Tab-separated table of C-alpha atoms in Angstrom:
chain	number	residue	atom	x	y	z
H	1	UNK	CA	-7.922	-6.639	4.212
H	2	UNK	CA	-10.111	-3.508	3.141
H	3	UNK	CA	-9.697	-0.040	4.660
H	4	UNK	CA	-11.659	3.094	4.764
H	5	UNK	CA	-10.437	5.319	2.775
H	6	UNK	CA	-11.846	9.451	2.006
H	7	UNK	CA	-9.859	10.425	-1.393
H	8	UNK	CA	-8.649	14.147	-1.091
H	9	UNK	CA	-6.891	14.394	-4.434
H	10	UNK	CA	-6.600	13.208	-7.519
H	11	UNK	CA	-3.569	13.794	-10.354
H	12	UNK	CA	-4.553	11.436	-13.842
H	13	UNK	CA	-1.758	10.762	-16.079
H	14	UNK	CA	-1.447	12.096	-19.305
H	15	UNK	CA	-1.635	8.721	-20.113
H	16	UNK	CA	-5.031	8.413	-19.446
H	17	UNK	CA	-4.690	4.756	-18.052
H	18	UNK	CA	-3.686	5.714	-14.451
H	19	UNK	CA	-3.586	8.410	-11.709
H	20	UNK	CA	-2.141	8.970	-8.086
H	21	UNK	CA	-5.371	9.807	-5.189
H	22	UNK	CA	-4.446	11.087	-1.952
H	23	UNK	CA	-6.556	9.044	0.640
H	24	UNK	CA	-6.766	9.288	4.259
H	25	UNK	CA	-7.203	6.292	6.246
H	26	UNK	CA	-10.057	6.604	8.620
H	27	UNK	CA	-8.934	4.373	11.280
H	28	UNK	CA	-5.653	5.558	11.390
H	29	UNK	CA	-4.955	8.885	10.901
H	30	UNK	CA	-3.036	8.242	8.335
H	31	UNK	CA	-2.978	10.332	4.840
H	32	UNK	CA	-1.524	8.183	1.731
H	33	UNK	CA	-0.531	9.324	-2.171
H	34	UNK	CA	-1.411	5.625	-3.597
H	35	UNK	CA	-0.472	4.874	-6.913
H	36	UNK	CA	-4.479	3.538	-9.241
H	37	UNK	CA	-5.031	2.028	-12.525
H	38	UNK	CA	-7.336	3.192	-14.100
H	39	UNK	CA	-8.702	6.025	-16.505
H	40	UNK	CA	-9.657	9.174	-14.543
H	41	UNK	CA	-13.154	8.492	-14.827
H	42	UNK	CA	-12.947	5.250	-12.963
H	43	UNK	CA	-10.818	6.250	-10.665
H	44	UNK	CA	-13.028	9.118	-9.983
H	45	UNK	CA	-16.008	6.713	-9.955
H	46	UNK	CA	-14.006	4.379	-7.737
H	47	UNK	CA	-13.110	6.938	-5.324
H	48	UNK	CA	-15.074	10.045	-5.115
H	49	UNK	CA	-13.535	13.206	-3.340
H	50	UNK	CA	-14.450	13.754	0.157
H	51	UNK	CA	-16.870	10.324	0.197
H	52	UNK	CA	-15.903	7.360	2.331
H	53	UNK	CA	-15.008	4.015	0.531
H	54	UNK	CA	-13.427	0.793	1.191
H	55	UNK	CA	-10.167	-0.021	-0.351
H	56	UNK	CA	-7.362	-2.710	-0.279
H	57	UNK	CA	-3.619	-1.451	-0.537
H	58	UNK	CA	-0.377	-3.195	-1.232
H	59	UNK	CA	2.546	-2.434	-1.655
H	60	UNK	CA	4.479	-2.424	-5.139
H	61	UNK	CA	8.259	-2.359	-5.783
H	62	UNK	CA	9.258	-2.975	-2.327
H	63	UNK	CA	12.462	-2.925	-0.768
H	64	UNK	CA	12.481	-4.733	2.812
H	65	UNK	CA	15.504	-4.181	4.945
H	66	UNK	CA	16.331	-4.157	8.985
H	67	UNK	CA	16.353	-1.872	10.972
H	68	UNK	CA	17.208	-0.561	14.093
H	69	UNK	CA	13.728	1.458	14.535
H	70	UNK	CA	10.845	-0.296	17.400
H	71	UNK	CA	8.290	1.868	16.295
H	72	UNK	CA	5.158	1.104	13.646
H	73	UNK	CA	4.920	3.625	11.118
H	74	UNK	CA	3.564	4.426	7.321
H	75	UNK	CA	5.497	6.716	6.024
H	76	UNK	CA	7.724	8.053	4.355
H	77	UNK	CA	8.793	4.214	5.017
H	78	UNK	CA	7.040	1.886	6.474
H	79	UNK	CA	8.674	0.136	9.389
H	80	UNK	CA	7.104	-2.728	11.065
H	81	UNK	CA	7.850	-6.578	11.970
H	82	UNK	CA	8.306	-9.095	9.347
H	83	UNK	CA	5.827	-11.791	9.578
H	84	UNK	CA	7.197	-13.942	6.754
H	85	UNK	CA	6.394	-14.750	2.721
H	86	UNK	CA	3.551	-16.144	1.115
H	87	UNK	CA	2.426	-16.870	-2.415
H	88	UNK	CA	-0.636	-14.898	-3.685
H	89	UNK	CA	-3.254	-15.890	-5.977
H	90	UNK	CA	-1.221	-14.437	-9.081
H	91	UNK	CA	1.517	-17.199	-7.287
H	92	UNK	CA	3.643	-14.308	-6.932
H	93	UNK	CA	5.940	-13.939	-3.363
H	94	UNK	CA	4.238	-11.272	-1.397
H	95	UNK	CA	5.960	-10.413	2.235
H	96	UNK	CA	3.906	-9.374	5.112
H	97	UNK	CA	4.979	-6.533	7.550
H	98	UNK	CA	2.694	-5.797	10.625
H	99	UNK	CA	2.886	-2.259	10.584
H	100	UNK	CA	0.269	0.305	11.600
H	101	UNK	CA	-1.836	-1.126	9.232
H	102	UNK	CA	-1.272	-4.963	7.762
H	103	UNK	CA	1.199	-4.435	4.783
H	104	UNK	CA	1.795	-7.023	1.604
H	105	UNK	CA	4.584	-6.098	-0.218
H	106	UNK	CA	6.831	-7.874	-2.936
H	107	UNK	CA	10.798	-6.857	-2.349
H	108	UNK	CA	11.354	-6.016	-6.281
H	109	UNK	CA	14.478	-3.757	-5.633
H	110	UNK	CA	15.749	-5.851	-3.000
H	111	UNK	CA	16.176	-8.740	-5.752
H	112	UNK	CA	13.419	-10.604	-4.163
H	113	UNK	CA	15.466	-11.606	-1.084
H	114	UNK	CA	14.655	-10.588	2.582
H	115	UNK	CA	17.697	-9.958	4.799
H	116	UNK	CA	15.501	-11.136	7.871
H	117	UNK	CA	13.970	-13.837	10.015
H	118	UNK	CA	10.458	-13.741	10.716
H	119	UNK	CA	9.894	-11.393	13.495
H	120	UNK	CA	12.510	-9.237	12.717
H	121	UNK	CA	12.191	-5.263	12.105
H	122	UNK	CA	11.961	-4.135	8.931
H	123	UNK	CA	12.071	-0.439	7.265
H	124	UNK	CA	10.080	-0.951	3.409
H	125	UNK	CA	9.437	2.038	0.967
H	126	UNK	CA	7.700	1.450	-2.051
H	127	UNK	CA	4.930	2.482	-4.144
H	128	UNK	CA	1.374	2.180	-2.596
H	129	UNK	CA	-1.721	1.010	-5.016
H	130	UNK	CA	-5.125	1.273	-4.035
H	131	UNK	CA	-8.005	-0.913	-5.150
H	132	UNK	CA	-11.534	-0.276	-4.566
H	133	UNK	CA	-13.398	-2.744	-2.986
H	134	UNK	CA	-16.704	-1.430	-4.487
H	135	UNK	CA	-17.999	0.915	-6.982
Protein backbone atom coordinates (compact mmCIF):
# COMPACT_ATOMS: atom_id res chain seq x y z
CA UNK A 1 0.00 0.00 0.00
CA UNK A 2 1.45 3.54 -1.05
CA UNK A 3 0.96 6.70 1.01
CA UNK A 4 1.34 10.34 0.47
CA UNK A 5 4.01 11.48 1.88
CA UNK A 6 5.56 15.63 1.98
CA UNK A 7 9.38 15.10 3.23
CA UNK A 8 10.25 17.95 5.79
CA UNK A 9 13.79 16.87 6.58
CA UNK A 10 16.47 15.19 5.60
CA UNK A 11 19.83 13.96 7.79
CA UNK A 12 22.38 11.70 5.13
CA UNK A 13 24.80 9.55 6.79
CA UNK A 14 28.27 10.07 6.74
CA UNK A 15 28.14 7.01 5.10
CA UNK A 16 26.86 8.28 2.13
CA UNK A 17 24.65 5.11 1.42
CA UNK A 18 21.64 6.13 3.60
CA UNK A 19 19.74 8.94 5.41
CA UNK A 20 16.67 9.43 7.84
CA UNK A 21 13.59 12.02 6.02
CA UNK A 22 10.99 13.30 8.16
CA UNK A 23 7.64 12.80 6.18
CA UNK A 24 4.22 13.71 7.02
CA UNK A 25 1.49 11.55 6.02
CA UNK A 26 -1.16 13.43 4.20
CA UNK A 27 -4.08 11.41 5.05
CA UNK A 28 -3.33 11.09 8.45
CA UNK A 29 -1.90 13.68 10.19
CA UNK A 30 0.70 11.87 11.00
CA UNK A 31 4.57 13.13 10.93
CA UNK A 32 7.23 10.09 10.62
CA UNK A 33 11.40 10.04 10.93
CA UNK A 34 11.66 6.88 8.39
CA UNK A 35 14.79 5.27 8.09
CA UNK A 36 15.99 5.39 3.42
CA UNK A 37 18.64 3.74 1.52
CA UNK A 38 20.05 5.49 -0.50
CA UNK A 39 22.83 8.19 -1.28
CA UNK A 40 21.61 11.73 -0.44
CA UNK A 41 21.12 12.55 -3.88
CA UNK A 42 18.55 9.88 -4.44
CA UNK A 43 16.98 10.25 -1.57
CA UNK A 44 16.69 13.86 -2.29
CA UNK A 45 15.55 12.98 -5.84
CA UNK A 46 13.18 10.42 -4.36
CA UNK A 47 11.68 12.72 -1.98
CA UNK A 48 11.95 16.35 -2.51
CA UNK A 49 11.33 18.81 0.50
CA UNK A 50 7.99 20.26 0.80
CA UNK A 51 6.67 18.24 -2.64
CA UNK A 52 4.04 15.54 -2.34
CA UNK A 53 5.04 11.88 -3.26
CA UNK A 54 3.86 8.45 -2.89
CA UNK A 55 5.66 6.09 -0.69
CA UNK A 56 5.38 2.52 0.82
CA UNK A 57 6.57 2.02 4.56
CA UNK A 58 7.33 -1.02 6.61
CA UNK A 59 8.41 -1.65 9.39
CA UNK A 60 12.06 -3.04 10.22
CA UNK A 61 13.32 -4.68 13.44
CA UNK A 62 10.04 -5.08 14.99
CA UNK A 63 9.11 -6.14 18.26
CA UNK A 64 5.24 -7.17 18.52
CA UNK A 65 3.85 -7.60 21.97
CA UNK A 66 0.15 -7.26 23.76
CA UNK A 67 -1.15 -4.91 25.15
CA UNK A 68 -3.64 -3.59 27.20
CA UNK A 69 -4.13 -0.24 24.98
CA UNK A 70 -7.79 -0.11 22.49
CA UNK A 71 -6.61 2.71 20.74
CA UNK A 72 -4.81 2.92 16.98
CA UNK A 73 -1.80 4.85 17.06
CA UNK A 74 1.80 5.51 15.18
CA UNK A 75 3.94 6.52 17.43
CA UNK A 76 6.24 6.49 19.48
CA UNK A 77 4.81 2.73 19.16
CA UNK A 78 2.53 1.64 17.10
CA UNK A 79 -0.42 -0.13 18.65
CA UNK A 80 -3.01 -1.74 16.61
CA UNK A 81 -4.73 -5.34 16.06
CA UNK A 82 -2.80 -8.21 14.85
CA UNK A 83 -4.13 -9.52 11.69
CA UNK A 84 -1.76 -12.48 11.38
CA UNK A 85 1.74 -13.53 9.32
CA UNK A 86 2.44 -13.83 5.85
CA UNK A 87 5.42 -14.59 3.67
CA UNK A 88 6.63 -11.74 1.36
CA UNK A 89 8.11 -11.90 -1.94
CA UNK A 90 11.78 -11.98 -0.38
CA UNK A 91 9.83 -15.30 1.48
CA UNK A 92 10.58 -13.57 4.55
CA UNK A 93 7.67 -13.62 7.65
CA UNK A 94 6.19 -10.20 7.65
CA UNK A 95 3.24 -9.56 10.44
CA UNK A 96 0.42 -7.29 9.74
CA UNK A 97 -0.99 -4.81 12.39
CA UNK A 98 -4.11 -2.68 11.42
CA UNK A 99 -3.14 0.38 12.91
CA UNK A 100 -3.89 3.94 11.80
CA UNK A 101 -2.35 3.17 8.78
CA UNK A 102 -1.84 -0.73 7.46
CA UNK A 103 1.55 -1.80 9.10
CA UNK A 104 4.01 -4.88 7.84
CA UNK A 105 6.45 -5.54 10.20
CA UNK A 106 8.96 -8.52 10.83
CA UNK A 107 9.33 -9.20 14.90
CA UNK A 108 13.38 -9.33 14.70
CA UNK A 109 13.86 -8.54 18.49
CA UNK A 110 11.03 -10.51 19.52
CA UNK A 111 12.98 -13.71 18.10
CA UNK A 112 10.53 -13.94 15.36
CA UNK A 113 7.69 -15.20 17.60
CA UNK A 114 4.32 -13.34 18.20
CA UNK A 115 2.88 -13.70 21.72
CA UNK A 116 -0.71 -13.31 20.11
CA UNK A 117 -3.70 -14.72 18.29
CA UNK A 118 -4.93 -13.03 15.38
CA UNK A 119 -7.07 -10.24 16.47
CA UNK A 120 -5.34 -9.56 19.41
CA UNK A 121 -3.79 -5.98 20.46
CA UNK A 122 -0.52 -5.40 19.86
CA UNK A 123 2.03 -2.43 20.92
CA UNK A 124 5.23 -2.68 17.96
CA UNK A 125 8.22 -0.15 17.88
CA UNK A 126 10.65 -0.44 15.33
CA UNK A 127 12.44 1.31 12.71
CA UNK A 128 10.30 2.80 9.83
CA UNK A 129 11.78 2.67 6.02
CA UNK A 130 10.34 4.50 3.34
CA UNK A 131 10.36 3.59 -0.34
CA UNK A 132 9.38 5.75 -3.09
CA UNK A 133 6.93 4.60 -5.27
CA UNK A 134 8.14 6.92 -8.10
CA UNK A 135 10.90 9.15 -9.02
Amino acid sequence: MSHRVVARALVPCDCGNDGLIRVDLLDHGVSLDCYCLGSEEQISRAFPLEQERRARLTLWHGEVLPTEARERALGPHITGVYLGARLNSDGDVEYLIDSVIPVKTDNELGDFQIPAAEGDWVQCRGQWVIDPCEY
